[in-house]
Amino acid sequence: MGKRLYVLSSGRLRRHQNTLVLETDEGKRFFPVEQVEEIHVFGEVDLNKRLLGFLTQQHIPVHFYGYNGYYIGTYYPREHYNSGYMILRQAEHYLDEAKRLDLAKRFVDGALFNLGKVIRYYRNRGKPLEEVEEALTDQRGRVQTVGEVAALMQVEGKAREVYYGAFDAILGKPDFSFGVRSRRPPQNRMNALISFGNTLLYTAVLSQIYRTHLDPRIGFLHATNFRRFTLNLDVAEIFKPILVDRLIFRLVARGQIQARDFAEEMGGLYLNERGRRVFLEAWESQLETTFYHRGLKRKVSYRRALRLELYKLEKHLMGEKPYTPFRARW
């Protein structure tokens, strides 16, 4: 899967010279380190300090997930791009209520625009979504009227509630009926897919932040508190409709993900190993899909789009150019 190493089986991960070696019951697999940009560990994998030191030298973050696909945490190697100047600018924009609210509104406006874009896409294909589209337009109109971040998050929450209400009409698949949003644990298959996809997006953005001057601990829409990372959550809101939700619709509509790809555990439903493999393969393909970027006047991948979003944010924080969120142009 390109420069992302996904480890789904249990085993041992070690270093041999300039190569990563994954040892499982199926045998050994070798990955030249220059071909690996990040590692995602889903299985029970043994590793040691020597390996972590090697990964730090190579600037390779490692994301860990539980057996049910929940994000556990990240081995975030020593930052090599972080700058004191940028951290100060992030802190300044967070501590200044007006500057923080301005940035938070930009994130939410971008997210709601892309929610509406998804709804319009399916409405144009005959789905009865006129009322949903109107309701989203109304919620987006409220973004600029609120005076605090807490109220802004309520607007976004209401918009997503309306948006999720359209999923059954879009898919028409009884095995994947939505119901209501449930997270820990997800109570049905659709909620399991959304939670898994969102988790992958959070770590994808986090990996891109690592390669910028930004500090992932200082977000603006999501409160900077005792959670380690929040900036990746902010940026992910913009891309969820485009990268996660549309991928889910394709996988379900084409029968690539089916009811048999889930298991009931600890009061919830989760993707089983086969389901995770199918989703991960499609996810990697999704991130590598290219589109025409109007600003750059050339094609870029969606993974590159995540990085470009962060560069725009850097320019905003430095006062060079106001941040404008990514908007889907289909």
Coordinates of N, CA, C and O in Angstrom, one line a residue, residues 2-173:
G2 N 1.8 1.4 -0.9 CA 2.6 2.6 -1.0 C 3.4 2.8 0.1 O 4.1 1.9 0.6
K3 N 3.5 4.0 0.7 CA 4.3 4.4 1.8 C 3.7 4.2 3.1 O 4.2 4.6 4.1
R4 N 2.5 3.7 3.2 CA 1.8 3.4 4.5 C 1.9 1.9 4.7 O 1.5 1.1 3.9
L5 N 2.4 1.5 5.9 CA 2.5 0.1 6.2 C 1.4 -0.2 7.2 O 1.3 0.4 8.3
Y6 N 0.4 -1.0 6.8 CA -0.7 -1.4 7.7 C -0.4 -2.8 8.2 O -0.3 -3.8 7.4
V7 N -0.4 -3.0 9.5 CA -0.1 -4.2 10.1 C -1.4 -4.7 10.8 O -1.8 -4.2 11.8
L8 N -2.1 -5.7 10.2 CA -3.3 -6.3 10.7 C -3.1 -7.5 11.5 O -4.0 -7.9 12.4
S9 N -2.1 -8.3 11.3 CA -1.8 -9.6 11.9 C -1.0 -9.4 13.2 O -0.3 -8.4 13.3
S10 N -1.0 -10.3 14.1 CA -0.1 -10.3 15.2 C 1.3 -10.8 14.8 O 1.4 -11.6 13.9
G11 N 2.3 -10.3 15.6 CA 3.6 -10.8 15.2 C 4.6 -9.9 15.9 O 4.4 -9.3 16.9
R12 N 5.7 -9.7 15.2 CA 6.9 -8.9 15.7 C 7.4 -8.0 14.6 O 7.5 -8.4 13.4
L13 N 7.6 -6.7 15.0 CA 8.2 -5.8 14.0 C 9.5 -5.4 14.5 O 9.7 -5.0 15.7
R14 N 10.5 -5.5 13.6 CA 11.9 -5.2 14.1 C 12.7 -4.6 12.9 O 12.2 -4.5 11.8
R15 N 13.9 -4.2 13.3 CA 14.8 -3.6 12.3 C 15.9 -4.6 11.9 O 16.4 -5.3 12.7
H16 N 16.2 -4.6 10.6 CA 17.4 -5.3 10.2 C 18.1 -4.4 9.2 O 17.6 -4.2 8.0
Q17 N 19.2 -3.8 9.6 CA 19.9 -2.8 8.9 C 19.0 -1.7 8.5 O 18.4 -1.1 9.4
N18 N 18.7 -1.4 7.2 CA 17.8 -0.3 6.8 C 16.5 -0.9 6.3 O 15.9 -0.3 5.5
T19 N 16.1 -2.0 6.9 CA 14.9 -2.6 6.5 C 14.0 -2.9 7.7 O 14.5 -3.3 8.8
L20 N 12.7 -2.8 7.5 CA 11.7 -3.2 8.6 C 11.3 -4.6 8.3 O 11.0 -4.9 7.1
V21 N 11.3 -5.4 9.3 CA 10.9 -6.8 9.1 C 9.7 -7.1 10.0 O 9.7 -6.9 11.2
L22 N 8.6 -7.6 9.3 CA 7.4 -8.0 10.0 C 7.3 -9.5 10.0 O 7.2 -10.1 9.0
E23 N 7.4 -10.1 11.2 CA 7.3 -11.5 11.4 C 6.0 -11.9 11.9 O 5.6 -11.5 13.0
T24 N 5.2 -12.8 11.2 CA 3.9 -13.3 11.6 C 3.9 -14.8 11.4 O 4.9 -15.4 10.9
D25 N 2.8 -15.4 11.7 CA 2.6 -16.8 11.5 C 2.7 -17.2 10.0 O 3.0 -18.3 9.6
E26 N 2.5 -16.2 9.1 CA 2.5 -16.4 7.7 C 3.9 -16.2 7.1 O 4.1 -16.5 5.9
G27 N 4.9 -15.9 8.0 CA 6.2 -15.7 7.5 C 6.8 -14.3 7.7 O 6.2 -13.5 8.5
K28 N 7.9 -14.0 7.0 CA 8.5 -12.7 7.2 C 8.2 -11.8 5.9 O 8.2 -12.3 4.8
R29 N 8.0 -10.6 6.2 CA 7.8 -9.6 5.1 C 8.8 -8.5 5.4 O 9.0 -8.0 6.5
F30 N 9.5 -8.0 4.3 CA 10.5 -7.0 4.4 C 10.1 -5.7 3.7 O 9.6 -5.7 2.6
F31 N 10.4 -4.6 4.4 CA 10.0 -3.3 3.9 C 11.2 -2.3 4.0 O 11.5 -1.9 5.1
P32 N 11.8 -2.0 2.9 CA 12.9 -1.0 2.9 C 12.4 0.3 3.5 O 11.3 0.8 3.2
V33 N 13.1 0.8 4.5 CA 12.7 1.9 5.3 C 12.4 3.2 4.4 O 11.5 4.0 4.7
E34 N 13.1 3.3 3.3 CA 12.8 4.5 2.5 C 11.5 4.4 1.8 O 11.0 5.4 1.2
Q35 N 10.8 3.3 1.8 CA 9.5 3.1 1.2 C 8.4 3.2 2.2 O 7.2 3.1 1.9
V36 N 8.7 3.5 3.5 CA 7.7 3.6 4.5 C 7.7 5.0 5.1 O 8.7 5.5 5.5
E37 N 6.5 5.6 5.1 CA 6.3 7.0 5.6 C 5.6 7.0 6.9 O 5.8 7.9 7.7
E38 N 4.8 6.0 7.1 CA 4.0 5.9 8.4 C 3.6 4.5 8.6 O 3.5 3.7 7.6
I39 N 3.3 4.1 9.8 CA 2.9 2.7 10.2 C 1.6 2.7 11.0 O 1.5 3.5 11.9
H40 N 0.7 1.8 10.6 CA -0.6 1.7 11.3 C -0.6 0.3 11.8 O -0.6 -0.7 11.1
V41 N -0.7 0.1 13.1 CA -0.7 -1.2 13.8 C -2.1 -1.5 14.3 O -2.6 -0.9 15.3
F42 N -2.7 -2.6 13.8 CA -4.0 -3.1 14.3 C -3.8 -4.4 15.0 O -4.7 -4.7 15.9
G43 N -2.8 -5.2 14.7 CA -2.6 -6.4 15.4 C -1.8 -6.3 16.6 O -1.3 -5.2 17.0
E44 N -1.7 -7.4 17.3 CA -0.8 -7.5 18.6 C 0.6 -7.6 18.1 O 1.0 -8.7 17.8
V45 N 1.3 -6.5 18.1 CA 2.7 -6.6 17.5 C 3.7 -6.2 18.6 O 3.5 -5.3 19.4
D46 N 4.8 -7.0 18.7 CA 5.9 -6.8 19.6 C 6.9 -5.9 18.9 O 7.2 -6.1 17.7
L47 N 7.4 -4.9 19.6 CA 8.5 -4.1 19.1 C 9.4 -3.6 20.3 O 9.0 -3.7 21.4
N48 N 10.6 -3.1 20.0 CA 11.4 -2.7 21.1 C 12.0 -1.3 20.9 O 11.7 -0.6 19.9
K49 N 12.8 -0.8 21.9 CA 13.3 0.5 21.9 C 14.2 0.7 20.7 O 14.3 1.8 20.2
R50 N 15.0 -0.3 20.3 CA 15.9 -0.1 19.2 C 15.1 0.2 17.9 O 15.5 1.1 17.2
L51 N 14.0 -0.4 17.7 CA 13.2 -0.1 16.6 C 12.6 1.3 16.7 O 12.7 2.1 15.7
L52 N 12.1 1.7 17.8 CA 11.6 3.1 18.0 C 12.7 4.1 17.7 O 12.4 5.2 17.1
G53 N 13.9 3.8 18.2 CA 15.0 4.8 17.9 C 15.2 4.9 16.4 O 15.5 6.0 15.9
F54 N 15.2 3.8 15.7 CA 15.4 3.8 14.3 C 14.2 4.5 13.6 O 14.5 5.4 12.7
L55 N 13.0 4.4 14.0 CA 11.9 5.1 13.4 C 12.0 6.6 13.7 O 11.6 7.4 12.8
T56 N 12.5 6.9 14.8 CA 12.7 8.3 15.1 C 13.7 9.0 14.2 O 13.5 10.1 13.6
Q57 N 14.8 8.2 13.9 CA 15.8 8.7 13.0 C 15.2 8.9 11.6 O 15.6 9.8 10.9
Q58 N 14.3 8.0 11.3 CA 13.7 8.1 9.9 C 12.5 8.9 9.8 O 11.8 9.0 8.8
H59 N 12.0 9.5 11.0 CA 10.9 10.4 11.0 C 9.6 9.7 10.6 O 8.8 10.2 9.8
I60 N 9.4 8.5 11.2 CA 8.2 7.6 10.8 C 7.3 7.5 12.0 O 7.7 6.9 13.0
P61 N 6.1 8.1 12.0 CA 5.2 7.9 13.1 C 4.5 6.6 13.1 O 4.4 6.0 12.0
V62 N 4.1 6.1 14.2 CA 3.4 4.8 14.3 C 2.1 5.0 15.0 O 2.0 5.5 16.2
H63 N 1.0 4.7 14.3 CA -0.4 4.8 14.9 C -0.8 3.5 15.4 O -0.8 2.5 14.6
F64 N -1.3 3.4 16.6 CA -1.8 2.2 17.2 C -3.3 2.2 17.4 O -3.9 3.2 17.8
Y65 N -3.9 1.0 17.1 CA -5.4 0.8 17.1 C -5.7 -0.4 18.0 O -4.9 -1.4 18.0
G66 N -6.8 -0.4 18.7 CA -7.2 -1.6 19.4 C -7.8 -2.7 18.5 O -7.9 -2.4 17.3
Y67 N -8.1 -3.8 19.0 CA -8.5 -4.9 18.2 C -9.8 -4.6 17.5 O -10.1 -5.2 16.4
N68 N -10.6 -3.7 18.0 CA -11.9 -3.3 17.3 C -11.7 -2.1 16.4 O -12.7 -1.6 15.9
G69 N -10.5 -1.7 16.2 CA -10.3 -0.6 15.3 C -10.2 0.8 15.9 O -10.0 1.8 15.2
Y70 N -10.4 0.9 17.2 CA -10.4 2.2 17.9 C -8.9 2.7 17.9 O -8.0 1.9 18.2
Y71 N -8.8 4.0 17.8 CA -7.5 4.6 17.9 C -7.0 4.6 19.3 O -7.8 5.0 20.2
I72 N -5.8 4.1 19.6 CA -5.2 4.1 20.9 C -4.3 5.3 21.1 O -4.4 6.0 22.1
G73 N -3.4 5.5 20.2 CA -2.4 6.5 20.3 C -1.4 6.5 19.3 O -1.4 5.6 18.4
T74 N -0.4 7.4 19.3 CA 0.6 7.5 18.3 C 2.0 7.6 18.9 O 2.1 8.4 19.9
Y75 N 2.9 6.8 18.3 CA 4.3 7.1 18.7 C 4.7 8.2 17.7 O 4.9 8.0 16.5
Y76 N 4.8 9.4 18.3 CA 5.1 10.6 17.5 C 6.6 11.0 17.6 O 7.0 11.5 18.6
P77 N 7.4 10.6 16.6 CA 8.8 10.8 16.8 C 9.2 12.3 17.1 O 8.4 13.2 16.8
R78 N 10.3 12.5 17.6 CA 10.8 13.9 18.0 C 10.5 14.8 16.8 O 10.9 14.5 15.6
E79 N 9.8 15.9 17.0 CA 9.5 16.8 15.9 C 10.7 17.4 15.3 O 11.6 17.9 16.0
H80 N 10.8 17.3 14.0 CA 12.0 17.8 13.3 C 11.7 19.1 12.5 O 12.6 19.7 12.0
Y81 N 10.4 19.4 12.3 CA 10.1 20.6 11.6 C 9.5 21.7 12.5 O 9.4 22.9 12.2
N82 N 9.1 21.3 13.7 CA 8.5 22.3 14.6 C 9.3 23.5 14.9 O 10.6 23.4 15.0
S83 N 8.7 24.7 14.9 CA 9.4 25.9 15.2 C 8.8 26.7 16.3 O 7.5 26.7 16.4
G84 N 9.6 27.3 17.2 CA 9.0 28.1 18.2 C 8.1 29.2 17.7 O 7.1 29.5 18.3
Y85 N 8.5 29.8 16.6 CA 7.7 30.9 16.0 C 6.3 30.4 15.7 O 5.3 31.1 16.1
M86 N 6.2 29.2 15.1 CA 4.8 28.7 14.7 C 4.0 28.4 15.9 O 2.8 28.6 16.0
I87 N 4.6 27.8 16.9 CA 3.9 27.4 18.2 C 3.4 28.7 18.8 O 2.2 28.7 19.3
L88 N 4.2 29.8 18.8 CA 3.7 31.0 19.4 C 2.5 31.6 18.6 O 1.6 32.1 19.2
R89 N 2.6 31.4 17.3 CA 1.5 32.0 16.5 C 0.2 31.1 16.7 O -0.9 31.7 16.8
Q90 N 0.3 29.8 16.9 CA -0.8 29.0 17.2 C -1.4 29.4 18.5 O -2.6 29.5 18.7
A91 N -0.6 29.5 19.5 CA -1.0 29.8 20.9 C -1.7 31.2 20.9 O -2.7 31.4 21.5
E92 N -1.1 32.2 20.1 CA -1.7 33.5 20.0 C -3.1 33.4 19.5 O -4.0 34.1 20.0
H93 N -3.3 32.7 18.4 CA -4.6 32.6 17.8 C -5.6 31.8 18.6 O -6.8 31.9 18.5
Y94 N -5.1 30.9 19.5 CA -6.0 30.2 20.4 C -6.4 31.1 21.5 O -7.6 31.1 21.9
L95 N -5.5 31.8 22.1 CA -5.8 32.6 23.3 C -6.6 33.8 23.0 O -7.3 34.3 23.9
D96 N -6.5 34.4 21.8 CA -7.2 35.5 21.4 C -8.6 35.0 20.9 O -8.7 34.3 19.9
E97 N -9.7 35.3 21.7 CA -11.0 34.7 21.4 C -11.5 35.1 20.0 O -12.1 34.2 19.4
A98 N -11.3 36.3 19.6 CA -11.7 36.7 18.2 C -11.0 35.9 17.1 O -11.6 35.4 16.2
K99 N -9.7 35.7 17.3 CA -8.9 35.0 16.3 C -9.2 33.5 16.3 O -9.3 32.9 15.2
R100 N -9.4 33.0 17.5 CA -9.8 31.6 17.5 C -11.2 31.3 16.9 O -11.4 30.4 16.1
L101 N -12.1 32.2 17.2 CA -13.5 32.0 16.7 C -13.5 32.2 15.2 O -14.1 31.4 14.5
D102 N -12.7 33.1 14.7 CA -12.6 33.3 13.2 C -12.1 32.0 12.5 O -12.7 31.6 11.5
L103 N -11.0 31.4 13.1 CA -10.5 30.2 12.5 C -11.5 29.0 12.6 O -11.7 28.3 11.7
A104 N -12.1 28.9 13.8 CA -13.1 27.9 14.0 C -14.3 28.0 13.0 O -14.8 27.0 12.4
K105 N -14.7 29.2 12.7 CA -15.8 29.4 11.8 C -15.4 29.0 10.4 O -16.2 28.4 9.6
R106 N -14.1 29.2 10.0 CA -13.6 28.8 8.7 C -13.6 27.3 8.6 O -14.0 26.7 7.5
F107 N -13.2 26.6 9.6 CA -13.3 25.1 9.6 C -14.7 24.6 9.4 O -15.0 23.7 8.6
V108 N -15.6 25.2 10.2 CA -17.0 24.7 10.2 C -17.7 25.1 8.8 O -18.4 24.3 8.3
D109 N -17.4 26.3 8.3 CA -18.0 26.7 7.1 C -17.5 25.7 6.0 O -18.3 25.3 5.1
G110 N -16.2 25.3 6.0 CA -15.7 24.4 5.0 C -16.4 23.0 5.1 O -16.7 22.4 4.1
A111 N -16.6 22.6 6.4 CA -17.2 21.3 6.6 C -18.6 21.3 6.1 O -19.0 20.3 5.4
L112 N -19.4 22.3 6.4 CA -20.8 22.4 6.0 C -20.9 22.5 4.5 O -21.9 22.0 3.9
F113 N -20.0 23.3 3.9 CA -20.1 23.4 2.4 C -19.9 22.0 1.8 O -20.7 21.6 0.9
N114 N -19.0 21.2 2.3 CA -18.7 19.9 1.7 C -19.8 18.9 2.1 O -20.1 18.0 1.3
L115 N -20.5 19.0 3.3 CA -21.7 18.2 3.5 C -22.7 18.5 2.5 O -23.3 17.6 1.9
G116 N -23.0 19.8 2.2 CA -24.0 20.1 1.2 C -23.6 19.7 -0.2 O -24.5 19.3 -1.0
K117 N -22.3 19.6 -0.5 CA -21.9 19.2 -1.8 C -22.2 17.7 -2.0 O -22.6 17.3 -3.1
V118 N -22.0 16.9 -0.9 CA -22.3 15.5 -1.0 C -23.9 15.3 -1.2 O -24.3 14.5 -2.1
I119 N -24.6 16.0 -0.5 CA -26.1 15.9 -0.6 C -26.5 16.4 -2.0 O -27.4 15.7 -2.6
R120 N -26.0 17.4 -2.5 CA -26.3 17.9 -3.9 C -25.9 16.8 -4.9 O -26.7 16.6 -5.9
Y121 N -24.8 16.2 -4.7 CA -24.4 15.1 -5.7 C -25.4 14.0 -5.8 O -25.8 13.6 -6.9
Y122 N -25.9 13.6 -4.6 CA -26.9 12.5 -4.7 C -28.3 13.0 -5.0 O -29.1 12.3 -5.6
R123 N -28.6 14.2 -4.7 CA -29.9 14.8 -5.1 C -29.9 14.9 -6.7 O -31.0 14.6 -7.3
N124 N -28.8 15.3 -7.3 CA -28.8 15.3 -8.7 C -28.9 14.0 -9.4 O -29.1 13.9 -10.6
R125 N -28.8 12.9 -8.6 CA -28.9 11.6 -9.1 C -30.3 10.9 -8.7 O -30.4 9.7 -8.6
G126 N -31.2 11.8 -8.4 CA -32.6 11.4 -8.1 C -33.0 11.1 -6.7 O -34.1 10.6 -6.5
K127 N -32.1 11.3 -5.7 CA -32.4 11.0 -4.4 C -33.3 12.1 -3.8 O -33.0 13.3 -4.1
P128 N -34.3 11.8 -3.0 CA -35.2 12.9 -2.5 C -34.6 13.6 -1.3 O -34.9 13.4 -0.1
L129 N -33.7 14.5 -1.6 CA -32.9 15.2 -0.5 C -33.1 16.7 -0.5 O -32.3 17.4 0.1
E130 N -34.2 17.2 -1.1 CA -34.4 18.7 -1.2 C -34.4 19.3 0.2 O -33.8 20.3 0.5
E131 N -35.2 18.7 1.1 CA -35.3 19.2 2.5 C -34.0 19.2 3.3 O -33.7 20.1 4.0
V132 N -33.3 18.1 3.1 CA -32.0 18.0 3.7 C -31.0 19.1 3.2 O -30.4 19.8 4.0
E133 N -31.0 19.4 1.9 CA -30.1 20.4 1.4 C -30.5 21.8 1.9 O -29.7 22.6 2.3
E134 N -31.8 22.0 2.0 CA -32.3 23.3 2.5 C -31.9 23.5 4.0 O -31.5 24.6 4.4
A135 N -32.1 22.4 4.7 CA -31.7 22.5 6.2 C -30.2 22.8 6.4 O -29.8 23.5 7.3
L136 N -29.4 22.1 5.5 CA -28.0 22.4 5.6 C -27.6 23.8 5.2 O -26.7 24.4 5.9
T137 N -28.3 24.3 4.2 CA -28.0 25.7 3.8 C -28.4 26.6 5.0 O -27.7 27.6 5.3
D138 N -29.5 26.4 5.7 CA -29.9 27.2 6.8 C -28.8 27.1 7.9 O -28.5 28.2 8.5
Q139 N -28.3 25.9 8.2 CA -27.3 25.8 9.3 C -26.0 26.5 8.9 O -25.4 27.2 9.7
R140 N -25.7 26.4 7.6 CA -24.4 27.1 7.2 C -24.6 28.6 7.3 O -23.6 29.3 7.6
G141 N -25.8 29.1 7.1 CA -26.0 30.5 7.2 C -25.9 31.0 8.6 O -25.7 32.2 8.9
R142 N -26.0 30.1 9.6 CA -25.9 30.5 11.0 C -24.4 30.6 11.5 O -24.2 31.2 12.5
V143 N -23.5 30.1 10.7 CA -22.1 30.0 11.1 C -21.6 31.4 11.5 O -20.9 31.6 12.5
Q144 N -21.8 32.3 10.6 CA -21.2 33.7 10.9 C -22.0 34.5 11.9 O -21.5 35.5 12.3
T145 N -23.1 34.0 12.4 CA -23.9 34.8 13.4 C -23.5 34.4 14.8 O -23.9 35.2 15.7
V146 N -22.9 33.3 15.1 CA -22.6 32.9 16.5 C -21.4 33.7 17.0 O -20.5 34.1 16.3
G147 N -21.4 33.8 18.3 CA -20.4 34.6 19.0 C -19.4 33.8 19.8 O -18.5 34.5 20.5
E148 N -19.5 32.5 19.8 CA -18.5 31.7 20.6 C -18.4 30.3 20.0 O -19.3 29.9 19.3
V149 N -17.3 29.7 20.4 CA -17.0 28.4 19.7 C -18.0 27.3 20.2 O -18.3 26.5 19.4
A150 N -18.4 27.4 21.4 CA -19.4 26.3 21.9 C -20.6 26.4 21.0 O -21.2 25.3 20.7
A151 N -21.1 27.6 20.8 CA -22.3 27.7 19.9 C -22.1 27.3 18.5 O -22.9 26.7 17.8
L152 N -20.9 27.5 18.0 CA -20.5 27.1 16.7 C -20.5 25.6 16.6 O -21.0 25.0 15.6
M153 N -20.0 24.9 17.6 CA -20.0 23.4 17.6 C -21.4 22.9 17.6 O -21.7 21.8 17.0
Q154 N -22.3 23.6 18.2 CA -23.7 23.2 18.2 C -24.3 23.3 16.8 O -25.1 22.4 16.4
V155 N -24.0 24.4 16.1 CA -24.4 24.5 14.7 C -23.9 23.4 13.9 O -24.7 22.8 13.1
E156 N -22.6 23.0 14.1 CA -22.1 21.9 13.3 C -22.8 20.6 13.6 O -23.1 19.8 12.8
G157 N -23.0 20.4 14.9 CA -23.7 19.2 15.4 C -25.0 19.0 14.8 O -25.4 17.9 14.4
K158 N -25.8 20.1 14.8 CA -27.1 20.1 14.2 C -27.1 19.8 12.7 O -27.9 19.0 12.2
A159 N -26.1 20.4 12.0 CA -26.0 20.2 10.6 C -25.6 18.7 10.3 O -26.2 18.1 9.4
R160 N -24.8 18.1 11.1 CA -24.4 16.7 10.9 C -25.6 15.8 11.2 O -25.8 14.8 10.5
E161 N -26.4 16.2 12.2 CA -27.6 15.4 12.5 C -28.5 15.3 11.3 O -29.0 14.3 10.9
V162 N -28.7 16.5 10.7 CA -29.6 16.6 9.5 C -28.9 15.8 8.3 O -29.6 15.0 7.6
Y163 N -27.7 15.9 8.2 CA -26.9 15.2 7.1 C -27.0 13.7 7.3 O -27.3 13.0 6.3
Y164 N -26.8 13.2 8.5 CA -26.8 11.8 8.7 C -28.2 11.2 8.4 O -28.4 10.1 8.1
G165 N -29.2 12.1 8.6 CA -30.6 11.6 8.3 C -30.8 11.3 6.9 O -31.8 10.7 6.5
A166 N -29.9 11.7 6.0 CA -30.0 11.4 4.6 C -29.4 10.1 4.1 O -29.6 9.7 3.0
F167 N -28.6 9.5 5.0 CA -27.9 8.3 4.6 C -28.8 7.2 4.1 O -28.5 6.5 3.2
D168 N -29.9 6.9 4.8 CA -30.8 5.8 4.4 C -31.4 6.1 3.0 O -31.5 5.1 2.2
A169 N -31.7 7.3 2.7 CA -32.2 7.7 1.4 C -31.2 7.5 0.3 O -31.5 7.1 -0.8
I170 N -29.9 7.8 0.7 CA -28.9 7.7 -0.3 C -28.6 6.2 -0.7 O -28.4 5.9 -1.8
L171 N -28.5 5.4 0.4 CA -28.1 4.0 0.1 C -29.3 3.0 -0.1 O -29.2 2.2 -1.0
G172 N -30.4 3.2 0.7 CA -31.5 2.2 0.6 C -31.1 0.8 0.8 O -31.6 -0.1 0.2
K173 N -30.2 0.6 1.8 CA -29.7 -0.8 2.2 C -30.2 -1.1 3.6 O -29.6 -0.5 4.6

